[in-house]
């Protein structure tokens, strides 16, 4: 068999929120990078074989013994998305011992045993990739390891727990009750199996320990990070913070303290705590389950990474990216020395064309100058309706001798629909001018 055609065998440890997200991507490879179709889930470990799953799966590949999955000779890459410290740590170490690369989303294990794991992986010549362990779907681990490698990192400031950011945002926006929003976060698959890890700041502390290790090049003792959570925060505090021009966020910070001490070691300050963030700071607008990580480095200055920080799809996106990195290297190795890494090199892998602009859909802003006469808004509305353009809002502003100014915001419609509507509207005797037509996000 041509080695390039051989699929890379994956062993999935866990088929919960994240594992199901990963399987959904792998089982629907169409439209994704061609490497996705080169991976194959061979075995899956779960705790309960009888549990109803939200995806169709060949039950013969399920087992309750995760060690069996790691040892399976058809499994070349182990993907650990079961969570907890043990047996997850032992399974990762066993995979490394067996010469298998590992992808894991398990920040609790990496924050505590990262050095032991990376030492073993380096000695065995295998990869342990952890993109999903911090920031959910946000690419932050690889940028820190690779793209920012030329910088001296000074400070990492992050909103890196989706559950607590979701809770604080809902309390701010809707005055929601803390416990109700936490229940919602659990239902949405954002929270850890023990949500205490989220609300007491421990999950964020795991993550800042990992980011700090990558940013500053040396691990610190996870237990020594001062950590405060949000479980005692009242709506009252959030209201006051808002009135004073701040948003309340759970921040995780790792800072390099230069000239701080005489000792040769790099002095770092790490902390996790609820913090008032000024309204004009970029982190103040990060809401809901979103995360953001602001990195200050020399010479880059400030760079911020932003996106969904938890949940099945975003986290699976990061896990699969790691799997593809390893699959790419394996395929390259299998095909002989001359091939390039398919992810690092650039290639076209499908034909693309520009769509007819009339088919492109977006929201629209339209400003019309019309006669200030009864029924104008009705006539305009009818024409939009005939072209199936749904209106989000229509407002009449100042009217004077020259006429009235009407602003229409449409819902998302195709350019063709809006252009045809406006051509017709322009012909209305009451319409003096279509003064502006802009796209809206
Ligand atoms: P989850 O929904 O609780 O799923 C855990 C899965 O592992 C389940 O399928 C469970 O089996 C299986 N499992 C647990 N212990 C097992 C054991 N001893 N043997 C065999 N199977 C076992 O957890 P999750 O939310 O997907 O999180 C998984 C990992 O990803 C955790 O490390 C978490 O911190 C990390 N993570 C999660 C998110 C997120 O948004 N959820 C984001 C980033 C990282 P059953 O299905 O039979 O119960
Ligand atoms: N429980 C975690 C969070 C999952 O809410 O951020 C993502 O790591």
Tab-separated table of C-alpha atoms and ligand atoms in Angstrom:
chain	number	residue	atom	x	y	z
A	1	UNK	CA	0.000	0.000	0.000
A	2	UNK	CA	1.199	3.536	-0.783
A	3	UNK	CA	2.225	4.887	2.621
A	4	UNK	CA	0.691	8.312	1.779
A	5	UNK	CA	-2.724	6.620	1.475
A	6	UNK	CA	-2.496	4.929	4.849
A	7	UNK	CA	-4.632	6.723	7.421
A	8	UNK	CA	-3.218	7.764	10.779
A	9	UNK	CA	-4.908	5.751	13.566
A	10	UNK	CA	-6.259	7.775	16.492
A	11	UNK	CA	-7.156	6.467	19.944
A	12	UNK	CA	-9.659	8.781	21.643
A	13	UNK	CA	-9.706	8.730	25.437
A	14	UNK	CA	-13.121	10.250	26.251
A	15	UNK	CA	-16.265	10.905	24.251
A	16	UNK	CA	-17.832	13.690	26.310
A	17	UNK	CA	-18.166	17.356	25.312
A	18	UNK	CA	-14.727	17.642	23.693
A	19	UNK	CA	-14.372	14.029	22.441
A	20	UNK	CA	-17.728	14.248	20.676
A	21	UNK	CA	-16.672	17.552	19.089
A	22	UNK	CA	-13.472	15.915	17.816
A	23	UNK	CA	-15.328	12.879	16.415
A	24	UNK	CA	-17.821	15.186	14.671
A	25	UNK	CA	-14.968	16.934	12.833
A	26	UNK	CA	-13.157	13.719	11.901
A	27	UNK	CA	-16.368	12.029	10.679
A	28	UNK	CA	-17.265	14.961	8.398
A	29	UNK	CA	-14.013	15.754	6.594
A	30	UNK	CA	-15.586	17.313	3.474
A	31	UNK	CA	-14.625	20.974	3.063
A	32	UNK	CA	-11.883	20.787	5.701
A	33	UNK	CA	-8.114	20.540	5.150
A	34	UNK	CA	-7.380	17.296	3.222
A	35	UNK	CA	-5.318	16.002	6.144
A	36	UNK	CA	-8.567	15.565	8.121
A	37	UNK	CA	-9.548	12.772	5.747
A	38	UNK	CA	-6.205	11.066	6.494
A	39	UNK	CA	-7.059	10.423	10.130
A	40	UNK	CA	-9.173	7.614	11.407
A	41	UNK	CA	-10.548	7.053	14.923
A	42	UNK	CA	-9.702	3.433	15.676
A	43	UNK	CA	-10.664	3.083	19.346
A	44	UNK	CA	-12.542	5.184	21.932
A	45	UNK	CA	-12.483	4.847	25.730
A	46	UNK	CA	-15.578	5.847	27.719
A	47	UNK	CA	-16.675	5.271	31.292
A	48	UNK	CA	-20.197	4.070	30.546
A	49	UNK	CA	-20.880	1.902	27.486
A	50	UNK	CA	-24.645	2.239	27.964
A	51	UNK	CA	-24.669	6.053	27.884
A	52	UNK	CA	-26.703	7.503	25.006
A	53	UNK	CA	-24.356	9.362	22.636
A	54	UNK	CA	-25.314	12.364	20.517
A	55	UNK	CA	-23.480	10.992	17.468
A	56	UNK	CA	-23.737	7.767	15.556
A	57	UNK	CA	-20.758	5.595	16.342
A	58	UNK	CA	-19.646	2.042	15.604
A	59	UNK	CA	-20.018	0.680	19.154
A	60	UNK	CA	-17.439	-2.065	18.489
A	61	UNK	CA	-14.650	0.542	18.791
A	62	UNK	CA	-15.797	1.597	22.299
A	63	UNK	CA	-14.182	0.227	25.441
A	64	UNK	CA	-14.172	1.078	29.119
A	65	UNK	CA	-10.440	0.323	29.345
A	66	UNK	CA	-8.428	3.399	28.283
A	67	UNK	CA	-5.131	1.499	28.703
A	68	UNK	CA	-6.296	-0.957	26.042
A	69	UNK	CA	-6.764	1.995	23.654
A	70	UNK	CA	-3.273	3.352	24.303
A	71	UNK	CA	-1.715	-0.092	23.800
A	72	UNK	CA	-3.681	-0.906	20.615
A	73	UNK	CA	-1.090	-1.305	17.800
A	74	UNK	CA	-3.506	0.391	15.371
A	75	UNK	CA	-3.464	3.519	17.502
A	76	UNK	CA	-0.583	5.775	16.469
A	77	UNK	CA	-1.694	9.004	18.162
A	78	UNK	CA	-3.408	9.156	21.562
A	79	UNK	CA	-5.942	11.950	22.107
A	80	UNK	CA	-6.659	12.420	25.817
A	81	UNK	CA	-9.947	14.280	26.398
A	82	UNK	CA	-11.223	12.463	29.478
A	83	UNK	CA	-10.064	14.964	32.120
A	84	UNK	CA	-8.998	14.493	35.760
A	85	UNK	CA	-5.485	13.816	37.005
A	86	UNK	CA	-5.485	10.016	37.156
A	87	UNK	CA	-5.581	7.853	35.143
A	88	UNK	CA	-5.080	10.637	32.544
A	89	UNK	CA	-1.462	11.323	33.578
A	90	UNK	CA	-0.514	7.617	33.578
A	91	UNK	CA	-2.158	7.112	30.182
A	92	UNK	CA	-0.199	10.024	28.684
A	93	UNK	CA	3.044	8.646	30.156
A	94	UNK	CA	2.256	5.142	28.852
A	95	UNK	CA	1.616	6.492	25.340
A	96	UNK	CA	4.977	8.284	25.424
A	97	UNK	CA	6.695	5.105	26.657
A	98	UNK	CA	5.172	3.251	23.710
A	99	UNK	CA	6.570	5.884	21.308
A	100	UNK	CA	3.167	7.429	20.535
A	101	UNK	CA	2.547	11.153	20.232
A	102	UNK	CA	-0.211	12.614	22.392
A	103	UNK	CA	-2.739	15.408	22.028
A	104	UNK	CA	-4.376	16.519	25.266
A	105	UNK	CA	-6.827	19.203	26.415
A	106	UNK	CA	-6.065	18.422	30.052
A	107	UNK	CA	-4.691	21.611	31.659
A	108	UNK	CA	-4.934	20.124	35.156
A	109	UNK	CA	-2.396	17.420	34.224
A	110	UNK	CA	-0.179	19.672	32.090
A	111	UNK	CA	-0.023	22.413	34.760
A	112	UNK	CA	1.129	19.890	37.380
A	113	UNK	CA	3.158	17.367	35.401
A	114	UNK	CA	4.129	19.365	32.297
A	115	UNK	CA	7.877	19.095	32.925
A	116	UNK	CA	7.832	15.357	33.599
A	117	UNK	CA	5.701	14.847	30.471
A	118	UNK	CA	7.794	17.034	28.165
A	119	UNK	CA	11.060	15.508	29.430
A	120	UNK	CA	9.719	12.020	28.733
A	121	UNK	CA	8.365	13.057	25.325
A	122	UNK	CA	11.671	14.646	24.310
A	123	UNK	CA	13.558	11.546	25.402
A	124	UNK	CA	11.175	9.289	23.457
A	125	UNK	CA	11.179	11.546	20.375
A	126	UNK	CA	7.404	12.060	20.360
A	127	UNK	CA	5.167	15.116	20.534
A	128	UNK	CA	2.706	16.095	23.268
A	129	UNK	CA	0.581	18.922	21.896
A	130	UNK	CA	-1.728	20.947	24.155
A	131	UNK	CA	-3.399	23.704	22.065
A	132	UNK	CA	-6.843	22.978	23.562
A	133	UNK	CA	-5.595	23.175	27.155
A	134	UNK	CA	-5.706	27.006	27.194
A	135	UNK	CA	-8.198	29.361	25.566
A	136	UNK	CA	-10.514	26.718	24.029
A	137	UNK	CA	-10.552	27.431	20.289
A	138	UNK	CA	-8.053	30.309	20.410
A	139	UNK	CA	-4.666	29.456	18.904
A	140	UNK	CA	-2.348	30.594	21.712
A	141	UNK	CA	0.002	27.714	22.513
A	142	UNK	CA	1.548	27.408	19.053
A	143	UNK	CA	1.861	31.215	18.611
A	144	UNK	CA	3.673	31.401	21.955
A	145	UNK	CA	5.922	28.448	21.037
A	146	UNK	CA	6.609	29.562	17.467
A	147	UNK	CA	5.346	32.875	16.114
A	148	UNK	CA	6.417	35.005	19.098
A	149	UNK	CA	9.716	33.197	19.613
A	150	UNK	CA	11.777	36.272	18.761
A	151	UNK	CA	10.304	38.321	21.596
A	152	UNK	CA	11.216	38.868	25.199
A	153	UNK	CA	7.813	38.394	26.819
A	154	UNK	CA	7.095	40.874	29.597
A	155	UNK	CA	3.535	40.130	30.626
A	156	UNK	CA	0.634	37.802	29.841
A	157	UNK	CA	-2.826	38.974	30.932
A	158	UNK	CA	-5.754	36.727	30.216
A	159	UNK	CA	-9.435	36.089	30.584
A	160	UNK	CA	-8.898	32.351	30.314
A	161	UNK	CA	-11.903	30.749	31.927
A	162	UNK	CA	-15.020	30.710	29.766
A	163	UNK	CA	-17.400	29.639	32.532
A	164	UNK	CA	-16.577	32.518	34.889
A	165	UNK	CA	-16.518	35.085	32.082
A	166	UNK	CA	-19.939	33.816	30.986
A	167	UNK	CA	-21.236	34.116	34.564
A	168	UNK	CA	-19.828	37.627	35.132
A	169	UNK	CA	-21.105	38.811	31.740
A	170	UNK	CA	-24.635	37.529	32.394
A	171	UNK	CA	-24.616	39.095	35.882
A	172	UNK	CA	-23.487	42.412	34.331
A	173	UNK	CA	-25.837	42.400	31.356
A	174	UNK	CA	-28.968	40.974	32.904
A	175	UNK	CA	-28.383	41.125	36.643
A	176	UNK	CA	-28.666	37.335	36.456
A	177	UNK	CA	-28.409	35.138	39.531
A	178	UNK	CA	-24.958	33.571	40.011
A	179	UNK	CA	-26.184	30.000	40.572
A	180	UNK	CA	-28.629	30.099	37.624
A	181	UNK	CA	-25.908	31.159	35.203
A	182	UNK	CA	-23.501	28.539	36.539
A	183	UNK	CA	-26.152	25.862	35.884
A	184	UNK	CA	-26.505	27.221	32.349
A	185	UNK	CA	-22.704	27.094	31.804
A	186	UNK	CA	-22.734	23.430	32.886
A	187	UNK	CA	-25.575	22.623	30.483
A	188	UNK	CA	-23.671	24.308	27.648
A	189	UNK	CA	-20.603	22.100	28.292
A	190	UNK	CA	-18.381	25.017	29.366
A	191	UNK	CA	-17.764	23.994	32.972
A	192	UNK	CA	-15.361	21.367	34.292
A	193	UNK	CA	-16.720	18.076	35.674
A	194	UNK	CA	-16.242	19.789	39.075
A	195	UNK	CA	-17.325	23.401	38.378
A	196	UNK	CA	-15.563	24.429	41.592
A	197	UNK	CA	-12.370	24.386	39.507
A	198	UNK	CA	-13.866	27.140	37.344
A	199	UNK	CA	-15.535	29.405	39.914
A	200	UNK	CA	-12.732	29.186	42.463
A	201	UNK	CA	-10.116	30.183	39.885
A	202	UNK	CA	-8.192	26.886	39.826
A	203	UNK	CA	-8.806	26.212	36.129
A	204	UNK	CA	-7.509	29.706	35.276
A	205	UNK	CA	-4.510	29.087	37.557
A	206	UNK	CA	-3.730	25.831	35.680
A	207	UNK	CA	-3.868	27.742	32.418
A	208	UNK	CA	-1.725	30.707	33.480
A	209	UNK	CA	0.858	28.217	34.817
A	210	UNK	CA	1.008	26.684	31.318
A	211	UNK	CA	1.159	30.065	29.523
A	212	UNK	CA	3.818	31.306	31.915
A	213	UNK	CA	5.947	28.201	31.282
A	214	UNK	CA	5.814	28.835	27.532
A	215	UNK	CA	6.196	32.619	27.717
A	216	UNK	CA	9.096	32.689	30.162
A	217	UNK	CA	10.696	29.351	29.383
A	218	UNK	CA	10.577	27.734	32.817
A	219	UNK	CA	7.941	25.999	34.884
A	220	UNK	CA	6.745	27.270	38.250
A	221	UNK	CA	5.092	25.393	41.096
A	222	UNK	CA	1.388	25.268	40.244
A	223	UNK	CA	0.350	25.240	43.919
A	224	UNK	CA	2.105	28.540	44.627
A	225	UNK	CA	-0.070	30.710	42.354
A	226	UNK	CA	-2.222	33.084	44.483
A	227	UNK	CA	-5.753	32.281	43.367
A	228	UNK	CA	-9.120	33.904	44.072
A	229	UNK	CA	-12.344	32.975	42.316
A	230	UNK	CA	-15.704	34.630	41.743
A	231	UNK	CA	-17.967	32.592	43.994
A	232	UNK	CA	-18.321	35.461	46.504
A	233	UNK	CA	-18.955	38.196	43.939
A	234	UNK	CA	-22.324	39.929	44.342
A	235	UNK	CA	-24.310	41.748	41.635
A	236	UNK	CA	-23.853	44.905	43.723
A	237	UNK	CA	-20.068	44.911	43.129
A	238	UNK	CA	-20.578	44.573	39.408
A	239	UNK	CA	-23.057	47.500	39.382
A	240	UNK	CA	-20.699	49.773	41.253
A	241	UNK	CA	-17.768	48.797	39.028
A	242	UNK	CA	-19.883	49.606	35.962
A	243	UNK	CA	-20.966	52.992	37.358
A	244	UNK	CA	-17.324	53.861	37.911
A	245	UNK	CA	-16.403	52.964	34.344
A	246	UNK	CA	-15.079	49.431	34.849
A	247	UNK	CA	-16.024	45.865	33.990
A	248	UNK	CA	-15.389	43.108	36.510
A	249	UNK	CA	-13.363	40.235	35.009
A	250	UNK	CA	-11.552	37.193	36.366
A	251	UNK	CA	-8.002	37.895	35.217
A	252	UNK	CA	-4.996	35.598	35.203
A	253	UNK	CA	-1.698	37.442	35.027
A	254	UNK	CA	1.911	36.346	34.643
A	255	UNK	CA	4.532	39.049	34.695
A	256	UNK	CA	8.288	39.139	34.372
A	257	UNK	CA	9.681	41.363	37.148
A	258	UNK	CA	12.893	42.784	35.796
A	259	UNK	CA	15.568	44.010	38.198
A	260	UNK	CA	13.443	42.668	40.998
A	261	UNK	CA	15.992	40.499	42.686
A	262	UNK	CA	19.652	39.826	42.906
A	263	UNK	CA	19.207	36.142	42.258
A	264	UNK	CA	19.926	34.850	38.770
A	265	UNK	CA	16.561	33.131	38.345
A	266	UNK	CA	13.842	34.884	36.361
A	267	UNK	CA	11.430	36.550	38.812
A	268	UNK	CA	7.803	36.098	37.876
A	269	UNK	CA	4.591	37.363	39.479
A	270	UNK	CA	1.538	35.217	38.827
A	271	UNK	CA	-2.003	35.662	40.111
A	272	UNK	CA	-5.631	34.852	39.415
A	273	UNK	CA	-8.256	37.203	40.831
A	274	UNK	CA	-11.431	39.155	40.015
A	275	UNK	CA	-10.227	42.513	38.697
A	276	UNK	CA	-11.855	45.819	37.636
A	277	UNK	CA	-10.870	46.463	34.040
A	278	UNK	CA	-11.289	50.044	32.720
A	279	UNK	CA	-13.938	50.372	30.004
A	280	UNK	CA	-11.397	51.484	27.432
A	281	UNK	CA	-9.117	48.462	27.952
A	282	UNK	CA	-9.424	45.800	25.206
A	283	UNK	CA	-10.082	43.048	27.777
A	284	UNK	CA	-13.159	44.919	29.104
A	285	UNK	CA	-15.176	44.056	25.987
A	286	UNK	CA	-14.497	40.311	26.133
A	287	UNK	CA	-17.856	38.869	27.118
A	288	UNK	CA	-19.741	35.596	27.402
A	289	UNK	CA	-17.779	32.383	26.979
A	290	UNK	CA	-15.090	34.257	25.034
A	291	UNK	CA	-11.502	34.369	26.252
A	292	UNK	CA	-8.716	36.771	25.362
A	293	UNK	CA	-5.004	36.747	26.047
A	294	UNK	CA	-3.026	39.976	25.849
A	295	UNK	CA	0.714	39.483	25.435
A	296	UNK	CA	3.248	42.244	25.903
A	297	UNK	CA	6.613	41.550	24.357
A	298	UNK	CA	9.721	43.200	23.063
A	299	UNK	CA	9.822	44.156	20.224
A	300	UNK	CA	6.230	43.265	19.226
A	301	UNK	CA	4.485	45.514	21.768
A	302	UNK	CA	0.966	44.306	22.549
A	303	UNK	CA	-0.833	41.497	20.733
A	304	UNK	CA	-4.224	40.108	21.752
A	305	UNK	CA	-5.704	36.697	20.947
A	306	UNK	CA	-9.491	36.503	21.216
A	307	UNK	CA	-12.201	33.899	20.647
A	308	UNK	CA	-14.459	31.231	22.158
A	309	UNK	CA	-12.773	29.842	25.275
A	310	UNK	CA	-14.791	26.679	25.927
A	311	UNK	CA	-17.419	24.354	24.486
A	312	UNK	CA	-17.411	21.350	22.171
A	313	UNK	CA	-16.792	22.953	18.762
A	314	UNK	CA	-14.103	25.499	19.672
A	315	UNK	CA	-12.151	23.069	21.848
A	316	UNK	CA	-12.382	20.304	19.248
A	317	UNK	CA	-11.087	22.770	16.665
A	318	UNK	CA	-7.896	23.151	18.727
A	319	UNK	CA	-7.572	19.405	19.414
A	320	UNK	CA	-7.926	18.552	15.718
A	321	UNK	CA	-5.350	21.202	14.787
A	322	UNK	CA	-2.853	19.385	17.021
A	323	UNK	CA	-3.799	15.997	15.555
A	324	UNK	CA	-3.212	17.398	12.064
A	325	UNK	CA	0.197	18.737	13.045
A	326	UNK	CA	1.245	15.264	14.142
A	327	UNK	CA	-0.473	13.544	11.188
A	328	UNK	CA	1.327	15.896	8.803
A	329	UNK	CA	4.707	15.006	10.253
A	330	UNK	CA	3.911	11.276	10.229
A	331	UNK	CA	2.772	11.333	6.623
A	332	UNK	CA	5.856	13.298	5.667
A	333	UNK	CA	8.086	10.746	7.425
A	334	UNK	CA	6.202	7.849	5.803
A	335	UNK	CA	6.544	9.258	2.306
A	336	UNK	CA	10.331	9.598	2.317
A	337	UNK	CA	12.767	12.401	2.964
A	338	UNK	CA	11.865	14.676	0.035
A	339	UNK	CA	8.368	15.736	1.192
A	340	UNK	CA	7.686	18.936	3.067
A	341	UNK	CA	5.482	19.232	6.144
A	342	UNK	CA	2.031	19.705	4.510
A	343	UNK	CA	0.954	22.201	7.186
A	344	UNK	CA	4.094	24.321	7.114
A	345	UNK	CA	4.354	24.423	3.330
A	346	UNK	CA	1.676	26.210	1.255
A	347	UNK	CA	-0.425	24.347	-1.271
A	348	UNK	CA	-3.754	24.684	-3.071
A	349	UNK	CA	-6.032	21.803	-2.292
A	350	UNK	CA	-9.286	22.882	-3.964
A	351	UNK	CA	-10.512	25.076	-6.800
A	352	UNK	CA	-11.948	28.417	-5.737
A	353	UNK	CA	-13.893	31.081	-7.571
A	354	UNK	CA	-15.446	34.424	-6.715
A	355	UNK	CA	-19.167	34.206	-6.075
A	356	UNK	CA	-21.610	36.364	-8.001
A	357	UNK	CA	-21.800	39.500	-5.821
A	358	UNK	CA	-25.615	39.369	-6.012
A	359	UNK	CA	-25.450	36.122	-3.982
A	360	UNK	CA	-23.454	37.618	-1.120
A	361	UNK	CA	-25.570	38.235	1.989
A	362	UNK	CA	-25.187	40.865	4.679
A	363	UNK	CA	-27.152	43.359	6.720
A	364	UNK	CA	-27.698	46.803	5.181
A	365	UNK	CA	-27.937	50.403	6.269
A	366	UNK	CA	-29.990	52.580	3.898
A	367	UNK	CA	-30.584	56.346	4.297
A	368	UNK	CA	-33.403	57.772	2.197
A	369	UNK	CA	-34.521	61.378	1.709
A	370	UNK	CA	-38.256	61.366	1.071
A	371	UNK	CA	-41.218	63.726	0.958
A	372	UNK	CA	-42.664	64.150	4.429
A	373	UNK	CA	-45.982	62.650	3.412
A	374	UNK	CA	-48.268	60.041	4.946
A	375	UNK	CA	-47.759	56.464	3.778
A	376	UNK	CA	-44.110	56.807	2.667
A	377	UNK	CA	-42.777	54.345	5.181
A	378	UNK	CA	-45.563	51.937	4.236
A	379	UNK	CA	-44.686	52.111	0.524
A	380	UNK	CA	-41.004	51.526	1.223
A	381	UNK	CA	-41.815	48.646	3.556
A	382	UNK	CA	-44.058	47.042	0.914
A	383	UNK	CA	-41.314	47.082	-1.707
A	384	UNK	CA	-38.804	45.533	0.683
A	385	UNK	CA	-41.426	42.944	1.636
A	386	UNK	CA	-42.094	42.052	-2.022
A	387	UNK	CA	-38.361	41.319	-2.415
A	388	UNK	CA	-38.336	39.295	0.832
A	389	UNK	CA	-36.061	41.827	2.517
A	390	UNK	CA	-36.748	41.660	6.221
A	391	UNK	CA	-36.362	44.961	8.093
A	392	UNK	CA	-34.631	45.075	11.465
A	393	UNK	CA	-35.539	48.745	12.092
A	394	UNK	CA	-36.951	51.708	10.224
A	395	UNK	CA	-36.764	55.156	11.792
A	396	UNK	CA	-37.814	58.586	10.579
A	397	UNK	CA	-35.541	61.398	11.663
A	398	UNK	CA	-35.858	65.174	11.188
A	399	UNK	CA	-38.428	66.363	8.701
A	400	UNK	CA	-38.223	69.859	7.223
A	401	UNK	CA	-39.280	71.688	4.051
A	402	UNK	CA	-36.935	69.551	1.935
A	403	UNK	CA	-38.435	66.306	3.194
A	404	UNK	CA	-37.807	63.580	5.755
A	405	UNK	CA	-34.818	61.374	6.452
A	406	UNK	CA	-35.555	57.685	6.867
A	407	UNK	CA	-32.963	55.137	8.043
A	408	UNK	CA	-33.573	51.462	7.365
A	409	UNK	CA	-31.492	48.630	8.820
A	410	UNK	CA	-32.247	45.303	7.163
A	411	UNK	CA	-31.633	41.797	8.389
A	412	UNK	CA	-29.142	39.710	6.398
A	413	UNK	CA	-30.265	39.534	2.736
A	414	UNK	CA	-28.538	38.922	-0.572
A	415	UNK	CA	-27.065	41.884	-2.426
A	416	UNK	CA	-29.375	40.999	-5.330
A	417	UNK	CA	-32.488	41.397	-3.144
A	418	UNK	CA	-31.396	44.760	-1.739
A	419	UNK	CA	-30.301	46.179	-5.114
A	420	UNK	CA	-33.604	45.198	-6.771
A	421	UNK	CA	-35.568	46.692	-3.855
A	422	UNK	CA	-33.654	49.980	-3.977
A	423	UNK	CA	-34.089	50.296	-7.767
A	424	UNK	CA	-37.840	50.069	-7.198
A	425	UNK	CA	-37.851	52.341	-4.161
A	426	UNK	CA	-35.948	54.978	-6.121
A	427	UNK	CA	-38.856	55.156	-8.596
A	428	UNK	CA	-41.405	56.037	-5.876
A	429	UNK	CA	-42.591	59.616	-6.439
A	430	UNK	CA	-42.159	60.386	-2.709
A	431	UNK	CA	-38.490	59.315	-2.705
A	432	UNK	CA	-36.191	62.278	-3.358
A	433	UNK	CA	-32.876	60.459	-2.974
A	434	UNK	CA	-31.243	57.251	-1.788
A	435	UNK	CA	-28.620	59.153	0.170
A	436	UNK	CA	-26.600	56.178	1.427
A	437	UNK	CA	-26.454	52.395	1.195
A	438	UNK	CA	-23.828	50.656	3.321
A	439	UNK	CA	-23.196	47.087	4.443
A	440	UNK	CA	-23.475	46.243	8.142
A	441	UNK	CA	-21.757	43.470	10.082
B	1	LIG	P1	-16.679	15.347	29.822
B	1	LIG	O1	-17.776	15.893	28.998
B	1	LIG	O2	-16.922	15.072	31.260
B	1	LIG	O3	-16.167	13.989	29.101
B	1	LIG	C1	-15.248	13.121	29.683
B	1	LIG	C2	-15.236	11.839	28.853
B	1	LIG	O4	-14.247	10.970	29.339
B	1	LIG	C3	-16.549	11.053	28.894
B	1	LIG	O5	-16.821	10.512	27.639
B	1	LIG	C4	-16.266	9.943	29.912
B	1	LIG	O6	-17.006	8.769	29.644
B	1	LIG	C5	-14.809	9.692	29.659
B	1	LIG	N1	-14.093	9.206	30.839
B	1	LIG	C6	-13.855	9.872	32.002
B	1	LIG	N2	-13.126	9.118	32.847
B	1	LIG	C7	-12.909	7.951	32.201
B	1	LIG	C8	-12.238	6.738	32.542
B	1	LIG	N3	-11.636	6.600	33.722
B	1	LIG	N4	-12.192	5.753	31.626
B	1	LIG	C9	-12.796	5.868	30.422
B	1	LIG	N5	-13.450	6.983	30.042
B	1	LIG	C10	-13.505	8.011	30.917
B	1	LIG	O7	-15.404	16.306	29.777
B	1	LIG	P2	-15.046	17.389	28.666
B	1	LIG	O8	-15.760	18.656	28.975
B	1	LIG	O9	-15.156	16.800	27.326
B	1	LIG	O10	-13.511	17.685	29.046
B	1	LIG	C11	-12.513	16.753	28.734
B	1	LIG	C12	-11.149	17.389	28.953
B	1	LIG	O11	-11.021	18.530	28.122
B	1	LIG	C13	-10.886	17.895	30.376
B	1	LIG	O12	-9.524	17.738	30.662
B	1	LIG	C14	-11.232	19.383	30.293
B	1	LIG	O13	-10.553	20.151	31.254
B	1	LIG	C15	-10.717	19.689	28.908
B	1	LIG	N6	-11.331	20.829	28.263
B	1	LIG	C16	-12.678	20.961	28.228
B	1	LIG	C17	-13.232	22.057	27.575
B	1	LIG	C18	-14.721	22.249	27.494
B	1	LIG	O14	-15.142	23.298	27.015
B	1	LIG	N7	-15.533	21.296	27.939
B	1	LIG	C19	-12.408	23.015	26.979
B	1	LIG	C20	-11.009	22.842	27.040
B	1	LIG	C21	-10.486	21.754	27.675
B	1	LIG	P3	-18.635	8.743	29.650
B	1	LIG	O15	-19.050	9.519	28.438
B	1	LIG	O16	-18.991	7.318	29.534
B	1	LIG	O17	-19.039	9.392	30.940
B	2	LIG	N1	-14.073	24.903	32.058
B	2	LIG	C1	-13.202	25.561	31.159
B	2	LIG	C2	-13.657	26.985	30.974
B	2	LIG	C3	-13.199	24.843	29.831
B	2	LIG	O1	-14.810	27.291	31.336
B	2	LIG	O2	-12.896	27.811	30.486
B	2	LIG	C4	-12.197	25.413	28.847
B	2	LIG	O3	-10.882	25.160	29.253
